[in-house]
PDB file of C-alpha atoms in Angstrom:
ATOM      1  CA  TYR Q   1      11.168   8.902  12.715  1.00  0.00           C
ATOM      2  CA  LEU Q   2      13.347   9.272   9.699  1.00  0.00           C
ATOM      3  CA  LYS Q   3      13.476  12.617   7.807  1.00  0.00           C
ATOM      4  CA  ALA Q   4      15.310  14.068   4.817  1.00  0.00           C
ATOM      5  CA  GLU Q   5      18.133  16.404   5.585  1.00  0.00           C
ATOM      6  CA  GLY Q   6      19.618  17.779   2.529  1.00  0.00           C
ATOM      7  CA  GLU Q   7      20.487  14.774   0.216  1.00  0.00           C
ATOM      8  CA  HIS Q   8      20.445  12.340   3.116  1.00  0.00           C
ATOM      9  CA  ILE Q   9      17.992  10.465   5.211  1.00  0.00           C
ATOM     10  CA  VAL Q  10      18.597  10.851   9.022  1.00  0.00           C
ATOM     11  CA  ASP Q  11      17.128   9.277  12.205  1.00  0.00           C
ATOM     12  CA  GLY Q  12      15.875  11.233  15.179  1.00  0.00           C
ATOM     13  CA  GLN Q  13      19.396  11.793  16.381  1.00  0.00           C
ATOM     14  CA  GLY Q  14      20.574  13.397  12.988  1.00  0.00           C
ATOM     15  CA  LYS Q  15      22.519  10.263  12.251  1.00  0.00           C
ATOM     16  CA  GLN Q  16      22.586   9.359   8.500  1.00  0.00           C
ATOM     17  CA  VAL Q  17      20.669   6.266   7.672  1.00  0.00           C
ATOM     18  CA  ARG Q  18      21.174   3.977   4.682  1.00  0.00           C
ATOM     19  CA  LEU Q  19      18.247   1.927   3.540  1.00  0.00           C
ATOM     20  CA  PHE Q  20      18.844  -1.625   2.165  1.00  0.00           C
ATOM     21  CA  GLY Q  21      15.952  -3.784   1.605  1.00  0.00           C
ATOM     22  CA  THR Q  22      13.519  -5.812  -0.452  1.00  0.00           C
ATOM     23  CA  ASN Q  23      10.072  -6.080  -1.872  1.00  0.00           C
ATOM     24  CA  PHE Q  24       7.210  -8.219  -0.375  1.00  0.00           C
ATOM     25  CA  CYS Q  25       4.385  -8.725  -2.955  1.00  0.00           C
ATOM     26  CA  PHE Q  26       0.963 -10.297  -2.803  1.00  0.00           C
ATOM     27  CA  GLY Q  27       0.662 -13.075  -0.196  1.00  0.00           C
ATOM     28  CA  ALA Q  28       4.180 -12.376   1.201  1.00  0.00           C
ATOM     29  CA  ASN Q  29       2.628  -9.452   3.000  1.00  0.00           C
ATOM     30  CA  PHE Q  30       0.416 -11.853   4.943  1.00  0.00           C
ATOM     31  CA  PRO Q  31       2.505 -14.612   6.377  1.00  0.00           C
ATOM     32  CA  GLU Q  32       1.528 -16.792   9.196  1.00  0.00           C
ATOM     33  CA  ALA Q  33       2.724 -15.516  12.649  1.00  0.00           C
ATOM     34  CA  ALA Q  34       5.544 -18.061  13.009  1.00  0.00           C
ATOM     35  CA  ASP Q  35       6.717 -17.279   9.552  1.00  0.00           C
ATOM     36  CA  ALA Q  36       6.659 -13.444  10.181  1.00  0.00           C
ATOM     37  CA  GLU Q  37       9.006 -13.936  13.201  1.00  0.00           C
ATOM     38  CA  LYS Q  38      11.480 -16.078  11.193  1.00  0.00           C
ATOM     39  CA  VAL Q  39      11.435 -13.971   8.059  1.00  0.00           C
ATOM     40  CA  ALA Q  40      11.997 -10.707  10.049  1.00  0.00           C
ATOM     41  CA  ALA Q  41      14.861 -12.197  12.070  1.00  0.00           C
ATOM     42  CA  HIS Q  42      16.389 -13.612   8.913  1.00  0.00           C
ATOM     43  CA  LEU Q  43      16.214 -10.317   7.060  1.00  0.00           C
ATOM     44  CA  ALA Q  44      17.798  -8.399   9.934  1.00  0.00           C
ATOM     45  CA  LYS Q  45      20.476 -11.090  10.381  1.00  0.00           C
ATOM     46  CA  ASN Q  46      21.434 -10.414   6.662  1.00  0.00           C
ATOM     47  CA  GLY Q  47      21.528  -6.612   7.088  1.00  0.00           C
ATOM     48  CA  LEU Q  48      18.329  -5.570   5.574  1.00  0.00           C
ATOM     49  CA  ASN Q  49      16.695  -2.568   7.231  1.00  0.00           C
ATOM     50  CA  VAL Q  50      13.682  -1.782   4.974  1.00  0.00           C
ATOM     51  CA  VAL Q  51      10.829  -3.836   3.448  1.00  0.00           C
ATOM     52  CA  ARG Q  52       8.514  -2.529   0.812  1.00  0.00           C
ATOM     53  CA  LEU Q  53       5.072  -3.947   1.292  1.00  0.00           C
ATOM     54  CA  HIS Q  54       3.691  -3.909  -2.419  1.00  0.00           C
ATOM     55  CA  HIS Q  55       0.752  -5.180  -4.160  1.00  0.00           C
ATOM     56  CA  MET Q  56      -1.406  -5.526  -1.024  1.00  0.00           C
ATOM     57  CA  ASP Q  57      -4.516  -4.091  -2.719  1.00  0.00           C
ATOM     58  CA  ASN Q  58      -4.769  -6.535  -5.718  1.00  0.00           C
ATOM     59  CA  ASP Q  59      -7.959  -8.265  -6.757  1.00  0.00           C
ATOM     60  CA  TRP Q  60      -6.682 -11.590  -7.968  1.00  0.00           C
ATOM     61  CA  GLY Q  61      -4.954 -13.143  -4.887  1.00  0.00           C
ATOM     62  CA  ASP Q  62      -4.211 -12.410  -1.342  1.00  0.00           C
ATOM     63  CA  SER Q  63      -5.186  -8.854  -0.699  1.00  0.00           C
ATOM     64  CA  LEU Q  64      -5.866  -6.416   2.156  1.00  0.00           C
ATOM     65  CA  ILE Q  65      -9.096  -5.481   0.416  1.00  0.00           C
ATOM     66  CA  VAL Q  66     -12.247  -7.642   0.265  1.00  0.00           C
ATOM     67  CA  HIS Q  67     -13.133  -7.319  -3.359  1.00  0.00           C
ATOM     68  CA  GLU Q  68     -16.594  -8.933  -3.428  1.00  0.00           C
ATOM     69  CA  GLY Q  69     -19.596  -6.762  -2.958  1.00  0.00           C
ATOM     70  CA  GLN Q  70     -17.772  -3.464  -3.577  1.00  0.00           C
ATOM     71  CA  LEU Q  71     -20.756  -1.353  -4.486  1.00  0.00           C
ATOM     72  CA  ASP Q  72     -23.585  -0.327  -2.197  1.00  0.00           C
ATOM     73  CA  ALA Q  73     -27.205  -0.017  -3.474  1.00  0.00           C
ATOM     74  CA  SER Q  74     -26.645   3.584  -4.719  1.00  0.00           C
ATOM     75  CA  GLY Q  75     -23.507   2.500  -6.751  1.00  0.00           C
ATOM     76  CA  LYS Q  76     -21.084   3.904  -4.216  1.00  0.00           C
ATOM     77  CA  ILE Q  77     -17.729   2.048  -3.943  1.00  0.00           C
ATOM     78  CA  ILE Q  78     -17.419   0.282  -0.623  1.00  0.00           C
ATOM     79  CA  THR Q  79     -13.977  -0.547   0.730  1.00  0.00           C
ATOM     80  CA  LYS Q  80     -13.694  -3.314   3.390  1.00  0.00           C
ATOM     81  CA  LEU Q  81     -10.427  -4.489   4.734  1.00  0.00           C
ATOM     82  CA  HIS Q  82      -9.807  -8.242   4.781  1.00  0.00           C
ATOM     83  CA  GLU Q  83      -9.637  -8.770   8.602  1.00  0.00           C
ATOM     84  CA  LYS Q  84      -7.654 -12.057   8.524  1.00  0.00           C
ATOM     85  CA  ASN Q  85      -4.971 -10.587   6.183  1.00  0.00           C
ATOM     86  CA  LEU Q  86      -4.858  -7.363   8.135  1.00  0.00           C
ATOM     87  CA  ALA Q  87      -4.173  -9.407  11.361  1.00  0.00           C
ATOM     88  CA  LYS Q  88      -1.306 -11.114   9.506  1.00  0.00           C
ATOM     89  CA  LEU Q  89      -0.054  -7.804   8.203  1.00  0.00           C
ATOM     90  CA  ASP Q  90      -0.073  -6.274  11.742  1.00  0.00           C
ATOM     91  CA  LYS Q  91       2.063  -9.282  12.901  1.00  0.00           C
ATOM     92  CA  LEU Q  92       4.610  -8.915  10.129  1.00  0.00           C
ATOM     93  CA  VAL Q  93       4.967  -5.150  10.533  1.00  0.00           C
ATOM     94  CA  SER Q  94       5.461  -5.584  14.342  1.00  0.00           C
ATOM     95  CA  GLU Q  95       8.090  -8.288  13.804  1.00  0.00           C
ATOM     96  CA  LEU Q  96       9.933  -6.272  11.151  1.00  0.00           C
ATOM     97  CA  ILE Q  97       9.920  -3.096  13.523  1.00  0.00           C
ATOM     98  CA  LYS Q  98      11.021  -5.299  16.457  1.00  0.00           C
ATOM     99  CA  ASN Q  99      14.007  -6.389  14.310  1.00  0.00           C
ATOM    100  CA  GLY Q 100      14.872  -2.820  13.389  1.00  0.00           C
ATOM    101  CA  ILE Q 101      13.487  -3.070   9.793  1.00  0.00           C
ATOM    102  CA  TYR Q 102      11.612   0.034   8.503  1.00  0.00           C
ATOM    103  CA  ILE Q 103       8.437  -0.304   6.434  1.00  0.00           C
ATOM    104  CA  ASN Q 104       7.765   1.229   3.052  1.00  0.00           C
ATOM    105  CA  LEU Q 105       3.961   1.024   2.927  1.00  0.00           C
ATOM    106  CA  ASN Q 106       2.351   1.052  -0.576  1.00  0.00           C
ATOM    107  CA  LEU Q 107      -1.280   2.110  -0.851  1.00  0.00           C
ATOM    108  CA  HIS Q 108      -2.528   1.997  -4.560  1.00  0.00           C
ATOM    109  CA  VAL Q 109      -0.559  -0.437  -6.605  1.00  0.00           C
ATOM    110  CA  SER Q 110      -2.836  -3.023  -8.189  1.00  0.00           C
ATOM    111  CA  ARG Q 111      -6.386  -2.204  -7.299  1.00  0.00           C
ATOM    112  CA  THR Q 112      -8.867  -1.891 -10.158  1.00  0.00           C
ATOM    113  CA  TYR Q 113     -11.797   0.119  -9.004  1.00  0.00           C
ATOM    114  CA  PRO Q 114     -15.234  -1.064  -9.915  1.00  0.00           C
ATOM    115  CA  GLY Q 115     -16.525   0.884 -12.896  1.00  0.00           C
ATOM    116  CA  THR Q 116     -13.036   1.277 -14.581  1.00  0.00           C
ATOM    117  CA  PRO Q 117     -13.587   1.741 -18.301  1.00  0.00           C
ATOM    118  CA  LYS Q 118     -12.337  -1.184 -20.483  1.00  0.00           C
ATOM    119  CA  ASP Q 119      -9.758   0.937 -22.219  1.00  0.00           C
ATOM    120  CA  ALA Q 120      -8.322   2.605 -19.111  1.00  0.00           C
ATOM    121  CA  PRO Q 121      -4.851   1.669 -17.911  1.00  0.00           C
ATOM    122  CA  GLN Q 122      -4.358  -1.439 -15.888  1.00  0.00           C
ATOM    123  CA  TYR Q 123      -5.382  -1.050 -12.190  1.00  0.00           C
ATOM    124  CA  SER Q 124      -7.297   2.154 -12.828  1.00  0.00           C
ATOM    125  CA  LYS Q 125      -3.860   4.067 -12.978  1.00  0.00           C
ATOM    126  CA  GLY Q 126      -4.311   7.775 -13.017  1.00  0.00           C
ATOM    127  CA  LEU Q 127      -8.071   7.701 -12.680  1.00  0.00           C
ATOM    128  CA  ASP Q 128      -8.087   8.246  -8.928  1.00  0.00           C
ATOM    129  CA  TYR Q 129      -6.563  11.685  -9.492  1.00  0.00           C
ATOM    130  CA  PHE Q 130      -9.584  13.136 -11.013  1.00  0.00           C
ATOM    131  CA  HIS Q 131     -12.607  10.810 -10.831  1.00  0.00           C
ATOM    132  CA  PRO Q 132     -14.489  11.598  -7.568  1.00  0.00           C
ATOM    133  CA  PRO Q 133     -15.816   8.087  -6.809  1.00  0.00           C
ATOM    134  CA  PHE Q 134     -12.229   6.677  -7.223  1.00  0.00           C
ATOM    135  CA  ILE Q 135     -10.830   9.390  -5.136  1.00  0.00           C
ATOM    136  CA  ASP Q 136     -13.324   8.695  -2.314  1.00  0.00           C
ATOM    137  CA  ALA Q 137     -12.622   4.941  -2.534  1.00  0.00           C
ATOM    138  CA  PHE Q 138      -8.861   5.731  -2.265  1.00  0.00           C
ATOM    139  CA  LYS Q 139      -9.376   8.016   0.734  1.00  0.00           C
ATOM    140  CA  ASP Q 140     -11.644   5.444   2.381  1.00  0.00           C
ATOM    141  CA  TYR Q 141      -9.027   2.623   2.008  1.00  0.00           C
ATOM    142  CA  THR Q 142      -6.209   4.944   3.162  1.00  0.00           C
ATOM    143  CA  ARG Q 143      -8.066   6.188   6.261  1.00  0.00           C
ATOM    144  CA  GLN Q 144      -9.102   2.666   7.243  1.00  0.00           C
ATOM    145  CA  LEU Q 145      -5.617   1.411   6.994  1.00  0.00           C
ATOM    146  CA  LEU Q 146      -3.641   4.354   8.407  1.00  0.00           C
ATOM    147  CA  GLU Q 147      -6.070   4.861  11.309  1.00  0.00           C
ATOM    148  CA  HIS Q 148      -6.002   1.120  12.177  1.00  0.00           C
ATOM    149  CA  VAL Q 149      -4.253   0.359  15.471  1.00  0.00           C
ATOM    150  CA  ASN Q 150      -1.851  -2.497  15.227  1.00  0.00           C
ATOM    151  CA  PRO Q 151      -2.566  -4.550  18.383  1.00  0.00           C
ATOM    152  CA  HIS Q 152       1.076  -5.779  18.564  1.00  0.00           C
ATOM    153  CA  THR Q 153       2.596  -2.198  18.664  1.00  0.00           C
ATOM    154  CA  GLY Q 154      -0.403  -0.241  20.131  1.00  0.00           C
ATOM    155  CA  ARG Q 155      -0.027   2.437  17.433  1.00  0.00           C
ATOM    156  CA  ALA Q 156      -2.015   3.339  14.422  1.00  0.00           C
ATOM    157  CA  TYR Q 157      -0.134   2.902  11.185  1.00  0.00           C
ATOM    158  CA  LYS Q 158      -0.205   6.779  10.751  1.00  0.00           C
ATOM    159  CA  ASP Q 159       1.592   7.192  14.058  1.00  0.00           C
ATOM    160  CA  GLU Q 160       4.173   4.364  13.586  1.00  0.00           C
ATOM    161  CA  PRO Q 161       7.680   5.596  13.441  1.00  0.00           C
ATOM    162  CA  GLY Q 162       8.743   2.255  11.928  1.00  0.00           C
ATOM    163  CA  ILE Q 163       6.868   3.206   8.744  1.00  0.00           C
ATOM    164  CA  ALA Q 164       9.500   5.220   7.074  1.00  0.00           C
ATOM    165  CA  ILE Q 165       7.728   5.657   3.684  1.00  0.00           C
ATOM    166  CA  ILE Q 166       4.101   5.699   2.602  1.00  0.00           C
ATOM    167  CA  GLU Q 167       3.824   5.460  -1.195  1.00  0.00           C
ATOM    168  CA  MET Q 168       0.376   6.818  -2.083  1.00  0.00           C
ATOM    169  CA  ASN Q 169       0.198   5.720  -5.756  1.00  0.00           C
ATOM    170  CA  ASN Q 170       2.647   3.387  -7.622  1.00  0.00           C
ATOM    171  CA  GLU Q 171       3.378   4.212 -11.323  1.00  0.00           C
ATOM    172  CA  ASN Q 172       0.239   6.293 -11.340  1.00  0.00           C
ATOM    173  CA  THR Q 173       0.209   9.113 -13.844  1.00  0.00           C
ATOM    174  CA  LEU Q 174      -2.004  10.699 -16.405  1.00  0.00           C
ATOM    175  CA  VAL Q 175       0.849  10.830 -18.958  1.00  0.00           C
ATOM    176  CA  LEU Q 176       2.386   7.386 -18.601  1.00  0.00           C
ATOM    177  CA  ASN Q 177       0.378   6.343 -21.554  1.00  0.00           C
ATOM    178  CA  PRO Q 178      -1.323   9.421 -22.863  1.00  0.00           C
ATOM    179  CA  TRP Q 179      -3.088   7.572 -25.777  1.00  0.00           C
ATOM    180  CA  TRP Q 180      -5.577   6.011 -23.541  1.00  0.00           C
ATOM    181  CA  MET Q 181      -7.231   9.313 -22.347  1.00  0.00           C
ATOM    182  CA  ALA Q 182      -8.666   9.748 -25.972  1.00  0.00           C
ATOM    183  CA  LYS Q 183     -10.396   6.450 -25.716  1.00  0.00           C
ATOM    184  CA  LEU Q 184     -12.357   7.122 -22.482  1.00  0.00           C
ATOM    185  CA  ASP Q 185     -16.128   7.792 -22.551  1.00  0.00           C
ATOM    186  CA  GLU Q 186     -17.833  10.034 -20.078  1.00  0.00           C
ATOM    187  CA  PRO Q 187     -17.608  10.743 -17.095  1.00  0.00           C
ATOM    188  CA  PHE Q 188     -13.891  10.089 -17.561  1.00  0.00           C
ATOM    189  CA  ALA Q 189     -13.262  11.973 -20.747  1.00  0.00           C
ATOM    190  CA  GLY Q 190     -14.479  15.256 -19.433  1.00  0.00           C
TER     191      GLY Q 190
END
C-alpha cells in the first residue's frame, strides 16, 4: 500500500514513490483481454506507473453502470453494474497491477442521476452531497464496486493494494457554479 508521509508518497518499505501516468476514459476502461495485456505491458515499458480510470460511470457510451431501468416501482434509484464491462475492467486492473502500475479509481465523474433537475449542473455535480436519493445511489454503486472481488487477483477492490487512489467525486462541489442553486426547485432548493 502507498501512503502519504509528510510531503511525499511512500511504499510499504518507506521508499519514496513518484507517480507518472495517464488517464483512461470511457471505453478505454473496458478493453478486450488481449488488448489489456498489451496496453499494460506497453505502459510499463514506457515508464508509467499509474493509470487513472476516469468516466466509467457515464450514461452515453461504454459504462460500468447499466443505465436503463434505473428506478424501481417506488421511484428508488437502482444501480446495476454492467457485468460484461466489469469483467473487462477486472482484467485490465489485474494486468496493470501485474505490470507494476497503480490504479487511480474514479467513482462519480459523469453519471447523471435519474430525477436530476434540468437546471442543475452537468452530471448531477454537487447534488449527491445533500439529496438523500442521490447519496443512496452513490453509496450503492460504491459498495457494489469496492466489495466486488476481482477473479484475476482474488481481492475485492477495497482490499487491493494496487489501487493507490480512490477519487470519490470528480469536480463535484456546491460552489463551482453557485448561480445554479438559485434555480433549483424543491426538494433540492431546501
